[in-house]
Amino acid sequence: MDRMTAQEMDARDPLRRVRGRFLLPEGRVYLDGNSLGALQPSVQQAAHDVLETWRAHAIGGWNRGWVELAGRTADRLAGVLGAEPDEIAVADSTSTNLFKALVAGLELRPDRHTLLVAGDDFPTDVYVASGVAELTGAQVRTVSADVLDDAIDDDVAVVLRSHVDYRTGRRVDLAEAVGRARTVGAVTVWDLSHSVGALDLQLDEWQADLAVGCSYKYLNGGPGAPAWIYAAKRHHDQLATALRGWFGHVEPFAFSSSYVPAEGARRFENGTPPILSLAALHASLEVFEQVALSEVERKAAELTDLFIRLVDVRCRDLEVVTPRAPSARAAQVSLRHPSARGLIGALSRRGVVGDHRPPDLLRFGFAPLYVGFEDVWEAVDQLADLLDSRDWEQGDADIPAGPVP
Ligand SMILES: *Cc1c(COP(=O)(O)O)cnc(C)c1O
C-alpha cells in the first residue's frame, strides 16, 4: 500500500474535520496521545481567561463560574462515559480517586475481605491497592490479568482492573467482566485511563460499579489535568468516601461543622479545585460534543488495523504484541523488539513520536480525533527504513526515560 491510498483514507474520514481543532507538534507525527493528548486553541484560551479573571477580579472569580466549574466539567464528561451527570466527579489525580473508589468498594461489601488485583497492572493501581488494604485490614490477592476472572471467589469484595492494559494494549470485555464479578457478588473498580476518549464507553449500560480515569491522555485536558471518578447510581445510598474534603459537602459555603455528603458521586470532590487546569479540561471536552463516540471507536480500530497490517508487511523484525481483533484492543499498538528504547529514540529524531516501556516494548497511540491514516503510513515508513538502515545503533543518549504514564 502506498502513501496515496492513506491520503485517500484521510479524505474519506468523517473525523478529518476535527483534526484542524488541534495544535499538533510541528513537523512531527504524534503517536503519544495515549500519554499526553494534544492541545486545542480553545484550551489555551480557557487557561488565559482564568488568569485574566484572576487579575481583574481576584477572589471575585469564585463568583464568576469557578465554584461550579468542577460540576460543569463532570456534566460534560458524563456524555463521554455513558453515565448520568451525578454519577461523575472531577477531582484530584487518578491515583487519589483510586484510593477513594477502592475504599468505597470495600464498604459496599463489609462482609468480605479480599481486594483482587492484577499484579501486572499499572503500578499506581497496585501501590494504591496495597495502601488501602493495609489501612482497612483487607487482604490483597495478586494474580495475573488473564486469570483474574477465574480468581473471583466469594471472599472477594472488590476486583480492580484496567479496561486496557497500558503495556500490551489488550482490552477486556468490560460488560462481560462485570457480569462475572456480579455473579460471585464482587464489586468492580475500573481504571479507564487508556480507553476514555478513545472508545464508546457505556458505563451505565454495562453496569459498572465504580471507575476512575485520567484526563490528560485521550481527553486532552493537559499535563496533570484533574482526573475523574464514577459511581453507579444504584450505590449512591451507601456510597462512602474516606476523603471528606469540604468541596464534597452538600453545602461547602455553609461552613457547617457536621459532614453531609454532596449528591451522588459529587461527594468525591475533595479540596479546592485547581481552576487553571480544570478550565483547560472543561474546554478540551467540548470537542466530544461534536463527534459520535461510535465514530471515534471505529476510527481507532481502523488506524490500529492499518498500522498492524503495514508493520506485518514492512517490519518483519517486530512482533505485534497487541491483539489483532479490534474488539480486544483500543487505540494503542505495542511492538516488541530487543532494542525498543534505541528504536524509539531514533524514530523521534526522524519526527515520529512514540514511547518505550521497559524492557522491550515500543508503544504507539493513535488518538482518533487528530491522528490520520497518512500519519500511520509515515510512521511505518520511517520505522521500516530505520530497521533496514540499523541507524538506531548510533547511541541513545538523548532518549527521554519515558516519565509519562
Ligand atoms: C495514566 C494512568 C494513571 C495515572 O495516574 P495519575 O494518578 O493520574 O498519575 C493511572 N492508571 C493507569 C492505568 C494509567 O494509564
Short mmCIF file of C-alpha atoms and ligand atoms in Angstrom, two decimals:
data_model
loop_
_atom_site.label_atom_id
_atom_site.label_comp_id
_atom_site.label_asym_id
_atom_site.label_seq_id
_atom_site.Cartn_x
_atom_site.Cartn_y
_atom_site.Cartn_z
CA MET A 1 0.00 0.00 0.00
CA ASP A 2 1.30 3.46 -0.84
CA ARG A 3 1.06 6.90 0.70
CA MET A 4 -1.67 7.96 -1.70
CA THR A 5 -4.03 5.24 -0.51
CA ALA A 6 -3.55 6.51 3.05
CA GLN A 7 -4.29 10.03 1.86
CA GLU A 8 -7.49 8.79 0.28
CA MET A 9 -8.48 7.18 3.58
CA ASP A 10 -7.94 10.55 5.25
CA ALA A 11 -10.09 12.26 2.64
CA ARG A 12 -12.96 9.85 3.42
CA ASP A 13 -12.54 10.09 7.21
CA PRO A 14 -15.60 11.71 8.84
CA LEU A 15 -13.41 12.85 11.77
CA ARG A 16 -10.96 14.64 9.48
CA ARG A 17 -12.64 17.99 10.20
CA VAL A 18 -11.83 17.61 13.91
CA ARG A 19 -8.07 17.34 13.39
CA GLY A 20 -7.93 21.03 12.48
CA ARG A 21 -9.01 21.86 16.03
CA PHE A 22 -5.69 20.60 17.43
CA LEU A 23 -2.28 22.29 17.54
CA LEU A 24 -0.06 19.34 16.75
CA PRO A 25 3.73 19.49 17.26
CA GLU A 26 5.00 20.94 14.01
CA GLY A 27 6.68 18.59 11.54
CA ARG A 28 6.08 15.56 13.73
CA VAL A 29 3.83 12.53 13.61
CA TYR A 30 2.45 12.49 17.12
CA LEU A 31 1.69 8.95 18.31
CA ASP A 32 1.94 9.62 22.03
CA GLY A 33 -1.56 10.99 22.66
CA ASN A 34 -2.13 7.92 24.84
CA SER A 35 0.32 9.52 27.28
CA LEU A 36 -0.35 13.21 26.77
CA GLY A 37 -3.10 14.37 24.46
CA ALA A 38 -2.66 17.34 22.12
CA LEU A 39 -3.57 20.96 22.74
CA GLN A 40 -6.54 22.87 21.30
CA PRO A 41 -6.56 26.68 20.96
CA SER A 42 -9.81 26.77 22.97
CA VAL A 43 -7.89 25.19 25.85
CA GLN A 44 -5.17 27.85 25.63
CA GLN A 45 -7.89 30.47 25.63
CA ALA A 46 -9.67 28.96 28.65
CA ALA A 47 -6.47 28.96 30.72
CA HIS A 48 -5.77 32.53 29.64
CA ASP A 49 -9.32 33.56 30.63
CA VAL A 50 -8.83 32.20 34.14
CA LEU A 51 -5.67 34.27 34.55
CA GLU A 52 -7.48 37.31 33.25
CA THR A 53 -10.44 36.80 35.62
CA TRP A 54 -7.98 36.37 38.47
CA ARG A 55 -6.19 39.58 37.53
CA ALA A 56 -9.35 41.62 37.13
CA HIS A 57 -11.50 40.21 39.94
CA ALA A 58 -9.18 38.34 42.31
CA ILE A 59 -11.38 36.49 44.83
CA GLY A 60 -14.42 37.55 42.81
CA GLY A 61 -13.50 34.84 40.32
CA TRP A 62 -15.23 32.31 42.56
CA ASN A 63 -18.50 34.09 41.83
CA ARG A 64 -17.73 34.14 38.13
CA GLY A 65 -18.00 30.43 37.45
CA TRP A 66 -15.12 28.89 39.37
CA VAL A 67 -17.29 27.33 42.09
CA GLU A 68 -19.43 25.47 39.56
CA LEU A 69 -16.62 24.54 37.20
CA ALA A 70 -15.92 21.02 38.54
CA GLY A 71 -19.62 20.21 38.29
CA ARG A 72 -19.93 21.57 34.77
CA THR A 73 -16.87 19.57 33.73
CA ALA A 74 -18.38 16.40 35.21
CA ASP A 75 -21.60 17.13 33.28
CA ARG A 76 -19.62 17.18 30.02
CA LEU A 77 -17.69 14.06 30.91
CA ALA A 78 -20.88 12.11 31.67
CA GLY A 79 -21.62 12.05 27.94
CA VAL A 80 -18.19 10.59 27.19
CA LEU A 81 -18.65 7.83 29.77
CA GLY A 82 -22.25 6.82 29.07
CA ALA A 83 -23.22 7.97 32.55
CA GLU A 84 -25.54 10.43 34.31
CA PRO A 85 -24.01 13.73 35.48
CA ASP A 86 -24.46 12.92 39.19
CA GLU A 87 -22.52 9.68 38.73
CA ILE A 88 -19.30 11.59 37.96
CA ALA A 89 -16.98 13.80 39.98
CA VAL A 90 -13.93 15.58 38.56
CA ALA A 91 -11.18 15.98 41.14
CA ASP A 92 -7.67 15.03 42.21
CA SER A 93 -5.45 12.56 40.36
CA THR A 94 -6.36 9.09 39.15
CA SER A 95 -4.26 7.65 41.98
CA THR A 96 -6.21 9.56 44.65
CA ASN A 97 -9.51 8.64 43.01
CA LEU A 98 -8.46 5.00 43.00
CA PHE A 99 -7.98 5.25 46.74
CA LYS A 100 -11.47 6.69 47.17
CA ALA A 101 -13.04 4.12 44.83
CA LEU A 102 -11.35 1.13 46.49
CA VAL A 103 -12.39 2.24 49.96
CA ALA A 104 -15.95 2.88 48.73
CA GLY A 105 -15.99 -0.52 47.01
CA LEU A 106 -14.84 -2.32 50.17
CA GLU A 107 -17.53 -0.56 52.19
CA LEU A 108 -20.16 -1.87 49.79
CA ARG A 109 -19.15 -5.44 50.77
CA PRO A 110 -18.36 -5.20 54.50
CA ASP A 111 -18.71 -8.97 54.96
CA ARG A 112 -15.84 -9.70 52.57
CA HIS A 113 -12.12 -9.11 52.95
CA THR A 114 -10.26 -9.60 49.69
CA LEU A 115 -9.14 -7.00 47.20
CA LEU A 116 -8.28 -8.75 43.94
CA VAL A 117 -5.77 -7.01 41.67
CA ALA A 118 -3.77 -7.85 38.58
CA GLY A 119 -0.10 -7.71 39.56
CA ASP A 120 0.92 -6.62 36.06
CA ASP A 121 -1.47 -3.66 36.12
CA PHE A 122 -0.28 -0.04 36.02
CA PRO A 123 2.00 0.41 39.05
CA THR A 124 -0.05 3.13 40.73
CA ASP A 125 -3.06 0.78 40.85
CA VAL A 126 -1.06 -1.92 42.58
CA TYR A 127 0.56 0.52 45.03
CA VAL A 128 -2.71 2.21 45.97
CA ALA A 129 -4.43 -1.15 46.45
CA SER A 130 -1.71 -2.24 48.88
CA GLY A 131 -2.08 1.00 50.85
CA VAL A 132 -5.86 0.68 51.04
CA ALA A 133 -5.55 -2.92 52.20
CA GLU A 134 -3.09 -2.01 54.94
CA LEU A 135 -5.39 0.73 56.17
CA THR A 136 -8.67 -1.20 56.03
CA GLY A 137 -7.48 -4.65 57.04
CA ALA A 138 -8.43 -6.13 53.66
CA GLN A 139 -6.13 -8.68 52.02
CA VAL A 140 -4.71 -8.00 48.60
CA ARG A 141 -4.69 -11.03 46.35
CA THR A 142 -2.50 -10.52 43.30
CA VAL A 143 -2.90 -12.60 40.15
CA SER A 144 -2.05 -12.04 36.52
CA ALA A 145 -4.65 -10.20 34.43
CA ASP A 146 -5.51 -13.16 32.20
CA VAL A 147 -6.68 -15.32 35.10
CA LEU A 148 -8.40 -12.55 37.06
CA ASP A 149 -11.93 -13.68 36.17
CA ASP A 150 -11.34 -17.19 37.46
CA ALA A 151 -9.80 -15.93 40.69
CA ILE A 152 -13.01 -14.25 41.89
CA ASP A 153 -14.46 -16.29 44.75
CA ASP A 154 -16.99 -15.44 47.44
CA ASP A 155 -14.43 -13.78 49.68
CA VAL A 156 -13.61 -11.15 47.04
CA ALA A 157 -15.13 -7.79 47.90
CA VAL A 158 -13.54 -5.73 45.14
CA VAL A 159 -11.91 -6.50 41.80
CA LEU A 160 -9.64 -3.76 40.49
CA ARG A 161 -8.99 -3.87 36.75
CA SER A 162 -7.73 -1.81 33.86
CA HIS A 163 -10.01 -1.80 30.84
CA VAL A 164 -6.97 -1.59 28.55
CA ASP A 165 -3.52 -2.86 29.51
CA TYR A 166 -1.08 0.05 29.36
CA ARG A 167 1.73 -2.15 28.05
CA THR A 168 0.13 -4.51 25.57
CA GLY A 169 -2.96 -2.51 24.64
CA ARG A 170 -5.17 -5.54 25.33
CA ARG A 171 -8.79 -4.63 26.10
CA VAL A 172 -11.07 -6.77 28.26
CA ASP A 173 -14.81 -7.01 27.63
CA LEU A 174 -15.96 -4.73 30.42
CA ALA A 175 -19.63 -5.70 30.40
CA GLU A 176 -18.80 -9.39 30.46
CA ALA A 177 -16.26 -9.00 33.26
CA VAL A 178 -18.75 -7.00 35.33
CA GLY A 179 -21.30 -9.77 34.81
CA ARG A 180 -18.90 -12.45 36.02
CA ALA A 181 -17.89 -10.47 39.11
CA ARG A 182 -21.50 -9.71 39.91
CA THR A 183 -22.44 -13.39 39.73
CA VAL A 184 -19.99 -14.02 42.56
CA GLY A 185 -21.13 -10.90 44.41
CA ALA A 186 -17.97 -8.81 43.92
CA VAL A 187 -17.80 -5.09 43.17
CA THR A 188 -15.71 -3.94 40.20
CA VAL A 189 -13.48 -0.87 40.22
CA TRP A 190 -12.31 0.02 36.70
CA ASP A 191 -9.31 2.05 35.62
CA LEU A 192 -10.31 3.51 32.26
CA SER A 193 -7.25 5.71 31.71
CA HIS A 194 -6.46 4.06 28.37
CA SER A 195 -9.97 3.90 26.97
CA VAL A 196 -11.75 7.10 27.98
CA GLY A 197 -11.96 9.38 24.95
CA ALA A 198 -10.86 6.61 22.57
CA LEU A 199 -13.75 4.13 22.90
CA ASP A 200 -17.52 4.34 23.06
CA LEU A 201 -17.88 3.76 26.80
CA GLN A 202 -21.34 2.92 28.20
CA LEU A 203 -20.75 2.57 31.93
CA ASP A 204 -24.42 2.64 32.91
CA GLU A 205 -25.45 0.12 30.29
CA TRP A 206 -22.54 -2.17 31.19
CA GLN A 207 -23.48 -1.97 34.89
CA ALA A 208 -20.07 -0.92 36.09
CA ASP A 209 -19.93 -0.22 39.84
CA LEU A 210 -17.06 2.25 40.27
CA ALA A 211 -14.50 3.60 37.84
CA VAL A 212 -11.69 6.13 37.61
CA GLY A 213 -9.55 7.52 34.84
CA CYS A 214 -7.27 10.32 33.86
CA SER A 215 -7.99 13.31 31.66
CA TYR A 216 -4.64 14.10 30.08
CA LYS A 217 -4.49 11.15 27.68
CA TYR A 218 -7.28 10.84 25.08
CA LEU A 219 -9.30 13.59 26.80
CA ASN A 220 -6.55 16.14 26.04
CA GLY A 221 -7.03 18.06 29.30
CA GLY A 222 -3.35 18.97 29.61
CA PRO A 223 -0.45 17.77 31.79
CA GLY A 224 -1.74 16.80 35.23
CA ALA A 225 -5.37 17.61 34.37
CA PRO A 226 -7.77 16.69 37.19
CA ALA A 227 -8.97 13.10 36.98
CA TRP A 228 -12.50 11.73 37.36
CA ILE A 229 -14.39 9.09 39.32
CA TYR A 230 -17.66 7.30 38.52
CA ALA A 231 -20.09 5.70 40.95
CA ALA A 232 -23.23 3.96 39.65
CA LYS A 233 -26.48 5.47 40.85
CA ARG A 234 -27.67 2.23 42.47
CA HIS A 235 -24.82 2.58 45.02
CA HIS A 236 -25.41 6.22 45.90
CA ASP A 237 -27.40 5.43 49.06
CA GLN A 238 -24.47 3.54 50.57
CA LEU A 239 -21.63 5.47 48.96
CA ALA A 240 -18.86 6.27 51.44
CA THR A 241 -15.83 8.41 50.86
CA ALA A 242 -12.79 8.29 53.09
CA LEU A 243 -11.58 11.69 51.90
CA ARG A 244 -14.19 14.09 53.16
CA GLY A 245 -12.94 17.40 51.85
CA TRP A 246 -15.24 20.39 52.15
CA PHE A 247 -15.88 20.59 48.39
CA GLY A 248 -17.60 17.19 48.69
CA HIS A 249 -20.01 18.61 51.26
CA VAL A 250 -23.58 19.24 50.19
CA GLU A 251 -23.13 22.92 51.11
CA PRO A 252 -19.45 23.84 51.30
CA PHE A 253 -20.09 27.51 51.85
CA ALA A 254 -22.36 26.93 54.85
CA PHE A 255 -19.13 26.10 56.74
CA SER A 256 -21.05 23.61 58.85
CA SER A 257 -19.01 21.51 61.26
CA SER A 258 -21.08 18.43 60.55
CA TYR A 259 -20.45 16.43 57.40
CA VAL A 260 -23.30 15.93 54.95
CA PRO A 261 -22.13 14.45 51.64
CA ALA A 262 -22.98 16.09 48.33
CA GLU A 263 -25.34 14.30 46.00
CA GLY A 264 -24.18 11.05 44.39
CA ALA A 265 -20.63 10.93 43.08
CA ARG A 266 -20.14 14.65 43.70
CA ARG A 267 -19.20 13.75 47.27
CA PHE A 268 -15.87 12.61 45.79
CA GLU A 269 -14.92 16.21 45.12
CA ASN A 270 -12.40 16.93 47.76
CA GLY A 271 -10.50 20.17 48.32
CA THR A 272 -10.41 23.44 46.38
CA PRO A 273 -10.21 22.51 42.70
CA PRO A 274 -7.23 23.54 40.52
CA ILE A 275 -9.14 26.11 38.46
CA LEU A 276 -6.45 26.67 35.83
CA SER A 277 -6.24 23.04 34.82
CA LEU A 278 -9.94 22.45 35.39
CA ALA A 279 -10.81 25.25 32.97
CA ALA A 280 -8.43 23.69 30.45
CA LEU A 281 -10.10 20.31 30.83
CA HIS A 282 -13.59 21.78 30.60
CA ALA A 283 -12.64 23.42 27.29
CA SER A 284 -10.89 20.32 25.96
CA LEU A 285 -14.05 18.23 26.40
CA GLU A 286 -16.14 20.44 24.14
CA VAL A 287 -14.91 18.59 21.05
CA PHE A 288 -16.65 15.43 22.28
CA GLU A 289 -19.98 17.19 21.82
CA GLN A 290 -19.13 17.48 18.09
CA VAL A 291 -18.40 13.80 17.42
CA ALA A 292 -20.12 10.45 17.90
CA LEU A 293 -18.09 8.16 20.13
CA SER A 294 -19.04 5.23 17.92
CA GLU A 295 -17.16 7.05 15.11
CA VAL A 296 -14.18 7.62 17.41
CA GLU A 297 -14.04 3.95 18.33
CA ARG A 298 -14.42 2.86 14.72
CA LYS A 299 -11.57 5.12 13.66
CA ALA A 300 -9.37 3.80 16.49
CA ALA A 301 -9.95 0.30 15.10
CA GLU A 302 -9.12 1.40 11.53
CA LEU A 303 -5.96 3.32 12.43
CA THR A 304 -4.59 0.49 14.54
CA ASP A 305 -5.58 -2.05 11.90
CA LEU A 306 -3.70 -0.16 9.20
CA PHE A 307 -0.65 0.17 11.45
CA ILE A 308 -0.61 -3.55 12.26
CA ARG A 309 -1.04 -4.56 8.61
CA LEU A 310 1.78 -2.28 7.44
CA VAL A 311 4.10 -3.43 10.23
CA ASP A 312 3.39 -7.06 9.31
CA VAL A 313 4.45 -6.44 5.74
CA ARG A 314 7.29 -3.95 6.17
CA CYS A 315 8.83 -4.54 9.62
CA ARG A 316 9.32 -8.25 9.95
CA ASP A 317 11.73 -7.90 12.89
CA LEU A 318 8.96 -6.50 15.05
CA GLU A 319 6.46 -8.62 16.93
CA VAL A 320 2.96 -7.16 17.24
CA VAL A 321 2.05 -7.64 20.89
CA THR A 322 -1.40 -6.03 20.76
CA PRO A 323 -4.34 -8.32 19.93
CA ARG A 324 -5.39 -8.36 16.29
CA ALA A 325 -9.12 -8.46 16.94
CA PRO A 326 -10.30 -4.82 17.09
CA SER A 327 -12.66 -5.64 19.97
CA ALA A 328 -9.65 -6.81 22.02
CA ARG A 329 -7.69 -3.56 21.72
CA ALA A 330 -8.30 0.17 21.96
CA ALA A 331 -6.30 2.91 20.20
CA GLN A 332 -2.80 1.69 21.08
CA VAL A 333 -0.44 -0.77 19.41
CA SER A 334 2.66 -2.18 21.09
CA LEU A 335 5.54 -3.81 19.25
CA ARG A 336 8.31 -5.91 20.71
CA HIS A 337 12.00 -5.57 19.85
CA PRO A 338 15.13 -6.06 21.99
CA SER A 339 16.29 -2.53 21.04
CA ALA A 340 12.92 -0.89 21.70
CA ARG A 341 14.47 2.01 23.56
CA GLY A 342 17.01 2.80 20.87
CA LEU A 343 14.39 2.49 18.14
CA ILE A 344 12.01 4.92 19.84
CA GLY A 345 14.82 7.43 20.25
CA ALA A 346 15.92 7.15 16.63
CA LEU A 347 12.29 7.38 15.45
CA SER A 348 11.86 10.56 17.42
CA ARG A 349 14.89 12.05 15.66
CA ARG A 350 13.07 11.21 12.42
CA GLY A 351 9.96 13.07 13.57
CA VAL A 352 7.81 10.18 14.78
CA VAL A 353 6.89 10.35 18.47
CA GLY A 354 6.02 7.13 20.29
CA ASP A 355 7.25 5.83 23.61
CA HIS A 356 9.10 2.95 25.16
CA ARG A 357 8.10 0.67 28.03
CA PRO A 358 10.85 -1.47 29.52
CA PRO A 359 12.21 -3.84 28.74
CA ASP A 360 11.38 -4.28 25.08
CA LEU A 361 8.13 -2.58 24.03
CA LEU A 362 7.57 0.25 21.57
CA ARG A 363 4.21 1.87 22.22
CA PHE A 364 2.18 3.91 19.75
CA GLY A 365 -1.10 5.69 20.49
CA PHE A 366 -3.49 6.58 17.67
CA ALA A 367 -5.70 9.29 19.14
CA PRO A 368 -8.64 9.14 16.73
CA LEU A 369 -9.51 12.83 16.97
CA TYR A 370 -6.29 14.03 15.39
CA VAL A 371 -4.17 11.16 14.06
CA GLY A 372 -4.66 10.47 10.37
CA PHE A 373 -4.07 7.48 8.11
CA GLU A 374 -1.17 9.18 6.37
CA ASP A 375 0.45 9.62 9.81
CA VAL A 376 0.21 5.86 10.24
CA TRP A 377 1.77 5.29 6.84
CA GLU A 378 4.57 7.78 7.52
CA ALA A 379 5.34 6.22 10.91
CA VAL A 380 5.69 2.72 9.45
CA ASP A 381 7.71 4.05 6.51
CA GLN A 382 10.19 5.61 8.93
CA LEU A 383 10.22 2.52 11.13
CA ALA A 384 10.87 0.20 8.18
CA ASP A 385 13.65 2.44 6.88
CA LEU A 386 15.17 2.63 10.33
CA LEU A 387 15.19 -1.15 10.73
CA ASP A 388 16.83 -1.54 7.30
CA SER A 389 19.49 1.09 7.98
CA ARG A 390 20.09 -0.03 11.59
CA ASP A 391 20.96 3.56 12.42
CA TRP A 392 19.33 3.38 15.86
CA GLU A 393 22.52 1.69 16.98
CA GLN A 394 24.32 5.05 16.85
CA GLY A 395 23.54 5.51 20.54
CA ASP A 396 20.51 6.50 22.51
CA ALA A 397 21.85 9.16 24.86
CA ASP A 398 19.16 11.72 24.10
CA ILE A 399 16.16 9.48 24.70
CA PRO A 400 13.85 10.58 27.47
CA ALA A 401 13.46 7.82 30.06
CA GLY A 402 9.70 7.84 29.43
CA PRO A 403 8.42 9.58 32.55
CA VAL A 404 4.93 9.97 31.20
CA PRO A 405 2.33 7.35 32.20
C1 LIG B 1 -2.02 7.16 33.23
C2 LIG B 1 -2.54 6.17 34.20
C3 LIG B 1 -2.75 6.52 35.52
C4 LIG B 1 -2.33 7.86 36.01
O1 LIG B 1 -2.49 8.07 37.37
P1 LIG B 1 -2.22 9.54 37.92
O2 LIG B 1 -2.58 9.46 39.34
O3 LIG B 1 -3.07 10.48 37.12
O4 LIG B 1 -0.78 9.85 37.68
C5 LIG B 1 -3.33 5.58 36.35
N1 LIG B 1 -3.67 4.34 35.91
C6 LIG B 1 -3.44 3.98 34.62
C7 LIG B 1 -3.83 2.63 34.13
C8 LIG B 1 -2.86 4.88 33.74
O5 LIG B 1 -2.61 4.52 32.50
#
